[in-house]
XYZ file of C-alpha atoms in Angstrom:
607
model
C 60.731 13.719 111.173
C 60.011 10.664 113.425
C 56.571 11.320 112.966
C 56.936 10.985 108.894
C 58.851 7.519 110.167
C 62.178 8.488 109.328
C 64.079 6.824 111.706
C 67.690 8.230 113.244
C 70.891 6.392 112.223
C 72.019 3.721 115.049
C 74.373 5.901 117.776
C 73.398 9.468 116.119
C 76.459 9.430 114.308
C 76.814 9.958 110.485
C 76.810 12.344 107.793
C 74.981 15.172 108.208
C 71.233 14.946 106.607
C 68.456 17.199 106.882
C 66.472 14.408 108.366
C 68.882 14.910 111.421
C 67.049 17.681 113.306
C 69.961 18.121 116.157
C 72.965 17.696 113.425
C 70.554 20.376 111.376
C 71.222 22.744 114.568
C 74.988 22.069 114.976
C 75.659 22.701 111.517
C 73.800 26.491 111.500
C 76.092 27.190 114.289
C 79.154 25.752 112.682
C 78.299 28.042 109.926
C 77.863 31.373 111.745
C 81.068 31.083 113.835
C 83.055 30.549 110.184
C 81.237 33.063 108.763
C 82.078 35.476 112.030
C 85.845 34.815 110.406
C 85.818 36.511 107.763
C 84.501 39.314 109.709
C 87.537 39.686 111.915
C 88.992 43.414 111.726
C 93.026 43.303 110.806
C 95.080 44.074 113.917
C 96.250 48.256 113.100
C 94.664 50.779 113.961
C 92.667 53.085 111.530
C 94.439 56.459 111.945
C 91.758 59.307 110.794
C 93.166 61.798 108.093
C 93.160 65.016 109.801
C 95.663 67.502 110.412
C 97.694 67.015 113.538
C 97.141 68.882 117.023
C 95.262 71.542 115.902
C 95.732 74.780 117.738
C 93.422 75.913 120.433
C 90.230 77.628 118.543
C 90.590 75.377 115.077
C 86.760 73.980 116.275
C 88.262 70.618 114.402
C 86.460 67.549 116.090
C 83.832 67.781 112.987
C 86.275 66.556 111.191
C 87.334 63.835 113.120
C 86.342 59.576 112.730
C 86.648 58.841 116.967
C 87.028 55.433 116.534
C 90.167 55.366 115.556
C 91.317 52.256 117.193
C 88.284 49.695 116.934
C 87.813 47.385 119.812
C 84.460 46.987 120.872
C 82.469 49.184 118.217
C 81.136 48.608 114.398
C 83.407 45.708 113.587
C 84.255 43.466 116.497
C 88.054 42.708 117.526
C 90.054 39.602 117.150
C 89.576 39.139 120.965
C 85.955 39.917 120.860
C 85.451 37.440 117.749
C 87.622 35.008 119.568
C 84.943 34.393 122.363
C 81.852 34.172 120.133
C 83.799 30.846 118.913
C 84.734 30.000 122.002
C 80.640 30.128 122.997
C 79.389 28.981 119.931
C 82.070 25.896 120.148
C 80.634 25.145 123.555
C 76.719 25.463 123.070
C 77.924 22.969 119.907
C 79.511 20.327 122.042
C 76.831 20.512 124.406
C 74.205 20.180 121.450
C 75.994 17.540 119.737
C 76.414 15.396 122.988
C 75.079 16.225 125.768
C 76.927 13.391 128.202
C 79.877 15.704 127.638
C 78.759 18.873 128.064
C 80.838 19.437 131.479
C 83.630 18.492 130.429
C 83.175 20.977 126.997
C 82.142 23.655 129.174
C 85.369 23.515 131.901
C 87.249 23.482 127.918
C 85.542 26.576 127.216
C 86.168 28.496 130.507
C 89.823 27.592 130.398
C 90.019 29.039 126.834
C 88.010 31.654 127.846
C 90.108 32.814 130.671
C 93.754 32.538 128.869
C 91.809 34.962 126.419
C 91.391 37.186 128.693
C 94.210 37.254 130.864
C 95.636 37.875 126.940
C 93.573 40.773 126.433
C 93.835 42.266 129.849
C 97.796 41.466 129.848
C 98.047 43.291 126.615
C 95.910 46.164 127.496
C 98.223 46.926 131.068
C 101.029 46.891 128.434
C 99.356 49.812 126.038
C 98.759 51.391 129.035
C 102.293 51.228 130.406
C 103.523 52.441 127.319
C 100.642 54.813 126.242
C 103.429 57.568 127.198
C 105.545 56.524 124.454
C 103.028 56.958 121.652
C 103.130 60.786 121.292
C 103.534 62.381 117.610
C 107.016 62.059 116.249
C 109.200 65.234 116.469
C 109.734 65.051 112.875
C 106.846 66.572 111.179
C 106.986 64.357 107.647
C 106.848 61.269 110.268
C 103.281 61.265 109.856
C 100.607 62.785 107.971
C 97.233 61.099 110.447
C 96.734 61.638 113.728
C 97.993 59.228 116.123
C 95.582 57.603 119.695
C 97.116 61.184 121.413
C 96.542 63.131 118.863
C 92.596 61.933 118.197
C 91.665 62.229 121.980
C 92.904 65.600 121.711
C 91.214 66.578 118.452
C 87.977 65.759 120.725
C 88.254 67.881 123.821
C 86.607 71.162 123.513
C 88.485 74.375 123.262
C 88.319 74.791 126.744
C 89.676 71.506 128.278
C 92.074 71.789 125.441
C 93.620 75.171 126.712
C 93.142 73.870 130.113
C 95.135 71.034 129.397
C 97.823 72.651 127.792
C 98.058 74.583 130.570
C 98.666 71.386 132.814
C 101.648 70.183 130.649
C 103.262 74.002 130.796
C 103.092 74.057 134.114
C 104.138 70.379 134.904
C 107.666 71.011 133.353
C 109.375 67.837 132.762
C 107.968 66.291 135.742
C 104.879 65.109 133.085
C 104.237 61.859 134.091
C 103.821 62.545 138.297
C 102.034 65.937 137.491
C 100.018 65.675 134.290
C 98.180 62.345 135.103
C 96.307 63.400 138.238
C 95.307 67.297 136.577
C 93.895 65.739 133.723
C 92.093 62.819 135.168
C 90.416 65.927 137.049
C 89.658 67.524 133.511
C 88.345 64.822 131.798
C 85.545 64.397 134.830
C 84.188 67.684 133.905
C 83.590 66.865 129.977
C 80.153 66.797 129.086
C 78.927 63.155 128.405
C 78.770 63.095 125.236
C 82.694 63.779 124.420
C 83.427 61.344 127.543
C 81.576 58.578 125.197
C 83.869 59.375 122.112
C 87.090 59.530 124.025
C 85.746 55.716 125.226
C 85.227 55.151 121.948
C 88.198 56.155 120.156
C 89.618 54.362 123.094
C 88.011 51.417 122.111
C 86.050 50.671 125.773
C 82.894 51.469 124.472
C 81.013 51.171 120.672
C 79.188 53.736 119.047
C 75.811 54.115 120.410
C 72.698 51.968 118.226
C 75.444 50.405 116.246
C 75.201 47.232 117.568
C 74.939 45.272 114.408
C 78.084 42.473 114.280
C 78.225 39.528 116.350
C 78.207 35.872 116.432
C 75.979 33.681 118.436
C 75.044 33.921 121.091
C 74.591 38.097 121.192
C 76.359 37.835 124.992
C 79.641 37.265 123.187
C 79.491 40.733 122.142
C 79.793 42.016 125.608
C 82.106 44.431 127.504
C 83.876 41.908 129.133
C 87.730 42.404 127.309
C 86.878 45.950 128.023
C 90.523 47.414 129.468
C 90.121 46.518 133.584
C 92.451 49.645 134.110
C 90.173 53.193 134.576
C 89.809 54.740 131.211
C 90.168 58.173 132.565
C 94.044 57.056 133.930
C 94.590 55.501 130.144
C 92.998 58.537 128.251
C 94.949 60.895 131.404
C 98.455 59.157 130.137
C 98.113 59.288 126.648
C 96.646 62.672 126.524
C 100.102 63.842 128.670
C 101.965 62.912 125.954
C 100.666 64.622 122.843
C 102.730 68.011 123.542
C 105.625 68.815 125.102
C 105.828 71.599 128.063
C 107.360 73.835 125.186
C 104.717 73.105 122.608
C 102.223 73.411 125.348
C 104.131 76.672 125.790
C 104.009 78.142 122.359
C 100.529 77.516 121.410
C 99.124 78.911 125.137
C 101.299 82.374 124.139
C 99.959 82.190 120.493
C 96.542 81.814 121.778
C 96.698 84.682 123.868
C 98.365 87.204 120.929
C 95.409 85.621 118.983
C 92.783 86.096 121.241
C 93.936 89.827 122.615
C 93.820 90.978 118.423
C 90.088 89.858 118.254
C 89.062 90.644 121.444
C 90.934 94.338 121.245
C 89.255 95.324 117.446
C 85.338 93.897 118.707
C 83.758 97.204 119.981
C 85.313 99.252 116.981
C 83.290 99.984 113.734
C 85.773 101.601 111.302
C 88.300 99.913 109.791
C 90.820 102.247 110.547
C 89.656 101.936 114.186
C 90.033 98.325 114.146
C 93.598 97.741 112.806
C 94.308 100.782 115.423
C 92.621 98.911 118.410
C 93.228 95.377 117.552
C 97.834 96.347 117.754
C 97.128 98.365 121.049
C 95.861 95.471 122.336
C 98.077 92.846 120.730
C 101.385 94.987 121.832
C 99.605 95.292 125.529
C 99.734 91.269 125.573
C 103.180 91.309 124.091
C 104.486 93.469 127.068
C 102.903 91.672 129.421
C 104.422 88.077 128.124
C 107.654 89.750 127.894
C 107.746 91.503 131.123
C 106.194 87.982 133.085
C 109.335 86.416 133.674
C 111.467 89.136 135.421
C 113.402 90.132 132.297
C 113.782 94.046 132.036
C 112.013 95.207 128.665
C 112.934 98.410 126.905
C 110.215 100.606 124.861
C 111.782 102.235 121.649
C 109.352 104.735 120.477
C 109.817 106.065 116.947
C 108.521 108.356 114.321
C 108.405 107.466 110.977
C 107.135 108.301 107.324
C 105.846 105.815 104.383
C 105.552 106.976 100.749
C 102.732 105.644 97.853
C 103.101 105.058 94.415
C 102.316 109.133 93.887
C 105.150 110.059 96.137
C 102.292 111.086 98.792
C 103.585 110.369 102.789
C 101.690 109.060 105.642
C 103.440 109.900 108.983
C 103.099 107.286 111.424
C 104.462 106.910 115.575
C 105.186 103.282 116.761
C 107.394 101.891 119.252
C 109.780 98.640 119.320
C 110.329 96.117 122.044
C 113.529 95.031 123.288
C 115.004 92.235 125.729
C 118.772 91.772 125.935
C 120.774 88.925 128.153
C 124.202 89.401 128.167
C 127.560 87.316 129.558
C 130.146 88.974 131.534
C 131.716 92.010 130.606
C 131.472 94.543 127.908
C 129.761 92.896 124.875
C 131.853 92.081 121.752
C 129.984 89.985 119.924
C 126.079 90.176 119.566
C 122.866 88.317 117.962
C 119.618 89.544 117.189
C 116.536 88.062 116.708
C 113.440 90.079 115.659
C 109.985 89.697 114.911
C 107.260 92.109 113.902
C 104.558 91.878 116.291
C 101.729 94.672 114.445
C 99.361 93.082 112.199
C 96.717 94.295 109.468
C 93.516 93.181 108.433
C 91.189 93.411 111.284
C 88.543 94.927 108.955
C 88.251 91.419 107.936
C 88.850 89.453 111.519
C 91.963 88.746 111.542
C 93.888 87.548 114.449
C 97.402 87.705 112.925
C 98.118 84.246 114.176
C 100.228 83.085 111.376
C 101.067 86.837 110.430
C 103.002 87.213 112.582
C 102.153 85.879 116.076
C 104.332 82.648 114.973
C 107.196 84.750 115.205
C 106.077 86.343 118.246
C 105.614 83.133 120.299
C 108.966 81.859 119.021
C 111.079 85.024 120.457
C 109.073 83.979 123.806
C 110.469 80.810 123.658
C 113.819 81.946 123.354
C 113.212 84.533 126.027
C 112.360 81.887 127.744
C 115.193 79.864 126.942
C 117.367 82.262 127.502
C 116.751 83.453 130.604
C 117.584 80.028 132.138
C 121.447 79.896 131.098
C 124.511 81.447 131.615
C 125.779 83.516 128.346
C 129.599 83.250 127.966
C 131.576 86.347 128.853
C 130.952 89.147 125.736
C 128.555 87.346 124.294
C 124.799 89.552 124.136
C 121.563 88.414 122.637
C 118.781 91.200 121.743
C 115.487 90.263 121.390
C 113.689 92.823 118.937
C 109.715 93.408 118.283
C 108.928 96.033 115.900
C 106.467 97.844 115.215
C 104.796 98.823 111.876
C 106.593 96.441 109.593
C 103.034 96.500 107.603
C 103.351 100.050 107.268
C 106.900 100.112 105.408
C 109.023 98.105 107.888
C 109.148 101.652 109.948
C 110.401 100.088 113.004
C 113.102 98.078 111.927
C 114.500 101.068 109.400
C 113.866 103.357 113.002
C 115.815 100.868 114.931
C 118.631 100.189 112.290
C 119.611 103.337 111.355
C 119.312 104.800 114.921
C 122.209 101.403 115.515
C 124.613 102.843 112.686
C 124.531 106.443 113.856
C 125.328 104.339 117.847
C 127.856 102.397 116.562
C 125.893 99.675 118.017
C 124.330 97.578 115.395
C 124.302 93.516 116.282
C 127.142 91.396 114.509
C 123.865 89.400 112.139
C 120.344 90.079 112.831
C 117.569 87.004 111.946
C 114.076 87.973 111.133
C 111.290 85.701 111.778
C 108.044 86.114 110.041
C 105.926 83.288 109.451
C 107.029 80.225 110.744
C 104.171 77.966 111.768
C 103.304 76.471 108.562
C 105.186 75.153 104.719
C 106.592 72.270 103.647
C 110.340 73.896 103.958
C 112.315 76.788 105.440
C 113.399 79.714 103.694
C 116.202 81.949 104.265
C 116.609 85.555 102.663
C 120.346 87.074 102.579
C 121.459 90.208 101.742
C 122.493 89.864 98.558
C 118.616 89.673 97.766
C 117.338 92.610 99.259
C 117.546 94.988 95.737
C 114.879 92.097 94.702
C 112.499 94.039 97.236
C 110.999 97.727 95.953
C 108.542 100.228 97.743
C 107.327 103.760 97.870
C 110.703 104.469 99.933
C 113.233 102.527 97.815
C 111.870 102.691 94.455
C 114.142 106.073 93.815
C 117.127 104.069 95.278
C 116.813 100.879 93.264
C 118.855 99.806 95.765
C 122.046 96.903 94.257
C 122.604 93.007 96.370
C 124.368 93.745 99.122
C 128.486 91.771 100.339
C 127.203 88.735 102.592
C 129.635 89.103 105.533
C 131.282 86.254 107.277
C 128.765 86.988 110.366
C 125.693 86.329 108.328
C 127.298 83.054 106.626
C 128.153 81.529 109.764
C 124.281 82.101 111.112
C 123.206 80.407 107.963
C 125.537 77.572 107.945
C 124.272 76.864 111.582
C 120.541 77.099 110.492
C 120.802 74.786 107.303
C 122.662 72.491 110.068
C 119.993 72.416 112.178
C 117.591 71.978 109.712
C 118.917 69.029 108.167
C 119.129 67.517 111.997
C 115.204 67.855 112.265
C 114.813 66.634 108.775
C 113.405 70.262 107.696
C 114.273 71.223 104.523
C 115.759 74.726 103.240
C 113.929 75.441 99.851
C 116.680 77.380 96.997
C 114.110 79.816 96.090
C 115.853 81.659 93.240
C 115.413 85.421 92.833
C 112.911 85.246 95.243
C 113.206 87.713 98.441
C 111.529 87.183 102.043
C 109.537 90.943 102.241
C 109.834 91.508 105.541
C 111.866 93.610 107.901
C 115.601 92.417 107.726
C 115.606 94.187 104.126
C 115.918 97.248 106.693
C 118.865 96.239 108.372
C 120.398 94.975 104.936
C 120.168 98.129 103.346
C 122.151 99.848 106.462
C 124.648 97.221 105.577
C 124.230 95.574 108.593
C 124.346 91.357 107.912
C 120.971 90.192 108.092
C 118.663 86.801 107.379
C 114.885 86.414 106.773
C 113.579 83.159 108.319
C 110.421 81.546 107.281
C 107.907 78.219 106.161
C 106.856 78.111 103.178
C 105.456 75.400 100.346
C 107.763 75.155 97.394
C 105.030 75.940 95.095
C 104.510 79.386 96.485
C 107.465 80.548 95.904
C 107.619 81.151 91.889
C 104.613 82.521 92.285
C 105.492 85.116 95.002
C 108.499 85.492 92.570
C 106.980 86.305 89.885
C 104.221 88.448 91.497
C 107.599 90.709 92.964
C 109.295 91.101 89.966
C 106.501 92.312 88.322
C 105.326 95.032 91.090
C 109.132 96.132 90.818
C 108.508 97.079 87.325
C 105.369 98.789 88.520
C 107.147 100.713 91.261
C 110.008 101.418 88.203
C 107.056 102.803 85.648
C 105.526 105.276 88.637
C 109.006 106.672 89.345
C 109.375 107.515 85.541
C 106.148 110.022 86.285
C 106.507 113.528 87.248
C 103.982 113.528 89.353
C 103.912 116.998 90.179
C 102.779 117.741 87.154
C 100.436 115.987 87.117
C 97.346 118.092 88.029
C 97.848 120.080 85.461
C 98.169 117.447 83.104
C 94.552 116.734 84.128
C 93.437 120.562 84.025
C 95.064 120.197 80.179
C 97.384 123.227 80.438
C 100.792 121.366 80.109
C 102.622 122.074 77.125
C 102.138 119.781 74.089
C 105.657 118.032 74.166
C 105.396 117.528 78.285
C 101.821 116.076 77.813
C 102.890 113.575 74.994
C 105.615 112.538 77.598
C 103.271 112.380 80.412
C 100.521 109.838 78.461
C 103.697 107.917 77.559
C 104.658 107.735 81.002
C 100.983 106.496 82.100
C 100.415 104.044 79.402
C 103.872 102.370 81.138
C 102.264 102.678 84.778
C 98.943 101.222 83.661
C 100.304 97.945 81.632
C 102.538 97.398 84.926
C 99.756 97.852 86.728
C 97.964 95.556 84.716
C 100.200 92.835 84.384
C 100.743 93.184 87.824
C 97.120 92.365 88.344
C 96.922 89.588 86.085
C 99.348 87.063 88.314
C 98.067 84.600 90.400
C 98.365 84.865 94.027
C 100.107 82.060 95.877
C 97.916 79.867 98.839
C 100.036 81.576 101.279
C 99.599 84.814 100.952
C 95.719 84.316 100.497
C 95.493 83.405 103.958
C 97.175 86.563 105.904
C 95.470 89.808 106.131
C 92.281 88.901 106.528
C 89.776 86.827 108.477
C 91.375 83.364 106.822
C 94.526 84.754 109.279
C 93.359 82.427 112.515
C 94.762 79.711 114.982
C 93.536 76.763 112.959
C 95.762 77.915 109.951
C 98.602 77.119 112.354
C 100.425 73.757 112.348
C 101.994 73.329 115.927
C 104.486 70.481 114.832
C 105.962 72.905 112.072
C 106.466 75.939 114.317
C 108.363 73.382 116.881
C 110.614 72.354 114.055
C 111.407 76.137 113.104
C 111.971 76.436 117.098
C 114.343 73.441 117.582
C 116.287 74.958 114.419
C 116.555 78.585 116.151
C 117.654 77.011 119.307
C 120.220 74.853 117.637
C 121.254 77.338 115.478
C 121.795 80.222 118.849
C 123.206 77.678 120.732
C 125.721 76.790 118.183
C 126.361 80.594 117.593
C 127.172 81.289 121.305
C 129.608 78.563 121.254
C 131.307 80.220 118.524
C 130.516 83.583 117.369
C 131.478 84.894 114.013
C 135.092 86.702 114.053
């Protein structure tokens, strides 16, 4: 310009021209610090929508965004913004007057070092009370994942068994045990889930995405980057997304899991598989029952199951029982069962929700139970049966063998099914004539008197369930199919315990009202005539009333056909039947309600 003979103003002072080559300068950088503004990410963290602590095996990290809490990645933090002003407001002061530029640049450190002694202060506090951010026990407290609950959507399935593993065996010493164990783990993660656990942690940015930033491009650096070890922060946090009972419960649900798959692998007939896949799921069970010193008793049974044609399939099975008892001769006694067989290994299934839910819960209480004192004549049985798929043949076995003893418990509660729903479910036994098979449809059974036994044990459950925030669904005319109808039908009080999703339940309604009217139109068959119905040498009046009888079985059978079949039941007996279909939180609700509900019944058992 001064060769063109434009001439500065007097001082260099003045409005800003674009004859004024240095004021041209300071004003470029005046404008891309303000624009940096409205660049500045808000201050809460962007929770990913995924499903919470998935189970060992659910193979979710594809699913999940690891930068979950943005510090130093795609969008730059208030801290991180804060310094590119700080450097662009001292390369400015310097530029605009350069006789000052000390004195701007001891400004700039000072604000510079309050910043960070912010950041860093603030940092030593999230890490202090990292420990405190685990999920909520209630599961409607959240629907994303929290910081815990992202880092350990990232660790492979390994390191995620491995640390669950860590918690179990730390107990409630957590903090002292679990920190040191998993700083251990997380050195052995491959590098490229050690740079998304930095990432989600916010002490590193995704890698090539370097594309925010004021000026100068420095101000973008690692500085504000946490000066604690990010293994110690990740260690802490990571020690805090389960419990030492969740840890627990998934670790035995794994193993039921993994000993159905691995036990039906080397067969190639479906009949071989089912058969191969409960050996080895009842060898586990054994084993997990038997691990902590508690004497387990083998019930073996015989047992037969009738079709739609009358036709029976024997079948040989054998329950599993564990009993703790107070002083003295029992007087009062609780049962909880579970089925532990499973069907639908011809697909690969691992029966994880169907039933190794239930399974892993009467563990717990095992568990639980082996630890106290019972009060005098007070007895707890712990009941796995065998072949509820088949007809419920182990819990009709084991209930009418109880009758004929004199020994049946005061109320028995079923579980089947409890790690996933919006609500819990509970089946009395003035439902159990809603229920028909090949063995009941002659009976067409009536509801059954609730006894005072079995409304105490619900009144204790709906207690506990409002405590947790769960909610019992009504379900009208709708019956749990599962193996308390046994002990109902021997008149013996009885619940069914489950988690379901409202909206399955009309249609599981519906879809059992109308295969009772199936079961009801093949009992009005003679079937043993009915070979020589198709050999055409019944009389004309008994073959008019056999095609009437038909045409009934066949638009049951249709109609039958015709429903809809809810979500829930879509997803058990058959390879959708895995680990991932699990949701942990739920099944530790259902848990906290049983042990509520047991402890409140050994304080006071039903007269």
């Amino acid at each position: 310009m001064r060769s063109r003979g434009v001439q500065p103003r007097p001082g260099g002072s003045g409005p800003l021209t674009v004859r004024n080559g240095q004021q041209w300068l300071v004003a470029a950088l005046a404008l891309s610090s303000a624009m940096a503004i409205g660049r500045m990410p808000p201050r809460g963290a962007r929770a990913p929508a995924v499903n919470p602590a998935p189970l060992p095996g659910a193979a979710a990290q594809g699913s999940i965004d690891h930068q979950s809490i943005p510090m130093l990645g795609d969008t730059p933090t208030a801290p991180v913004v804060a310094l590119q002003h700080i450097a662009n407001a001292a390369t400015l002061g310097c530029i605009a007057s350069p006789p000052h530029c000390p004195q701007t640049l001891t400004a700039s450190l000072l604000a510079a070092g309050a910043l960070a002694a912010s950041t860093l202060g603030g940092g030593a506090m999230g890490y202090a009370f990292g420990r405190f951010t685990a999920p909520a026990s209630d599961p409607e407290a959240s629907r994303g994942a929290s910081l815990p609950e992202s880092l350990y959507a990232l660790l492979p399935d390994e390191q995620r068994m491995q640390l669950l593993q860590i918690v179990r065996d730390c107990g409630s010493d957590t903090a002292a045990c679990t920190a040191p164990a998993i700083h251990d783990l997380l050195e052995t993660l491959p590098a490229d889930v050690r740079h998304r656990i930095m990432t989600t942690l916010g002490v590193a940015q995704h890698r090539g995405s370097h594309t925010h930033g004021g000026w100068p491009s420095g101000a973008d650096a690692a500085a504000l980057a946490p000066a604690l070890d990010w293994m110690d922060w990740a260690a802490a946090l990571l020690g805090s997304v389960v419990t030492p009972a969740q840890a627990a419960f998934q670790l035995d649900l794994e193993q039921i899991a993994q000993a159905t798959l691995e036990g039906q692998a080397g067969e190639t007939t479906a009949a071989g598989r089912e058969a191969a896949a409960n050996r080895a799921r009842f060898a586990t069970l054994r084993e997990l029952l038997q691990r902590d010193g508690h004497a387990l008793q083998q019930l073996p049974f015989n047992g037969t199951t009738h079709d739609s044609f009358g036709f029976g399939t024997d079948y040989a099975g054998c329950n599993l029982m564990l009993e703790f008892s107070g002083g003295g001769a029992p007087a009062h006694t609780l049962m909880v069962l579970a089925h532990g067989d499973m069907i639908g290994a011809r697909e690969g299934s691992s029966g994880a929700s169907d039933n190794g839910t239930g399974l892993a819960a009467l563990l717990a209480l095992a568990r639980r139970l082996g630890a106290v004192t019972l009060p005098p004549g007070v007895r707890v049985q712990l009941l796995v049966t065998d072949l509820e798929e088949r007809g419920m043949l182990g819990a009709k076995s084991y209930a009418a063998n109880c009758v004929q003893r004199a020994d049946c418990p005061d109320v028995a509660l079923n579980l089947d099914m409890i790690g996933r729903g919006d609500g819990m479910t509970l089946s009395g036994s003035d439902r159990h004539h809603l229920y028909m098979d090949g063995d009941s449809r002659a009976l067409q059974p009536s509801a059954a008197t609730v006894a005072p036994a079995e409304t105490h044990l619900r009144q204790l459950l709906e207690r506990a369930a409002a405590d947790v925030g769960l909610r019992v669904h009504a379900s009208p005319d709708w019956v749990m199919q599962s193996d308390h109808i046994a002990f109902q039908r021997e008149g013996v009080p009885a619940l069914g315990m489950n988690l379901a999703d409202a909206t399955d339940l009309p249609l599981e309604r519906d879809m059992q009202q109308a295969r009772a009217q199936l079961w009801m139109a093949s009992d009005g068959v003679d079937w043993s005539r009915f070979e020589d119905y198709l050999e055409g040498t019944l009389e004309a009046q008994q073959a008019q009333e056999m095609d009437s009888a038909l045409d009934e079985v066949e638009q049951a059978r249709r109609t039958y056909l015709a429903l809809p079949v809810s979500p829930s039941m879509t997803r058990i007996h058959n390879g959708q039947d895995q680990l991932h279909q699990v949701q942990p939180q739920r099944a530790m609700a259902a848990l906290a309600v049983l042990e509520a509900a047991i402890d409140g019944w050994l304080q006071r058992p039903a007269a």
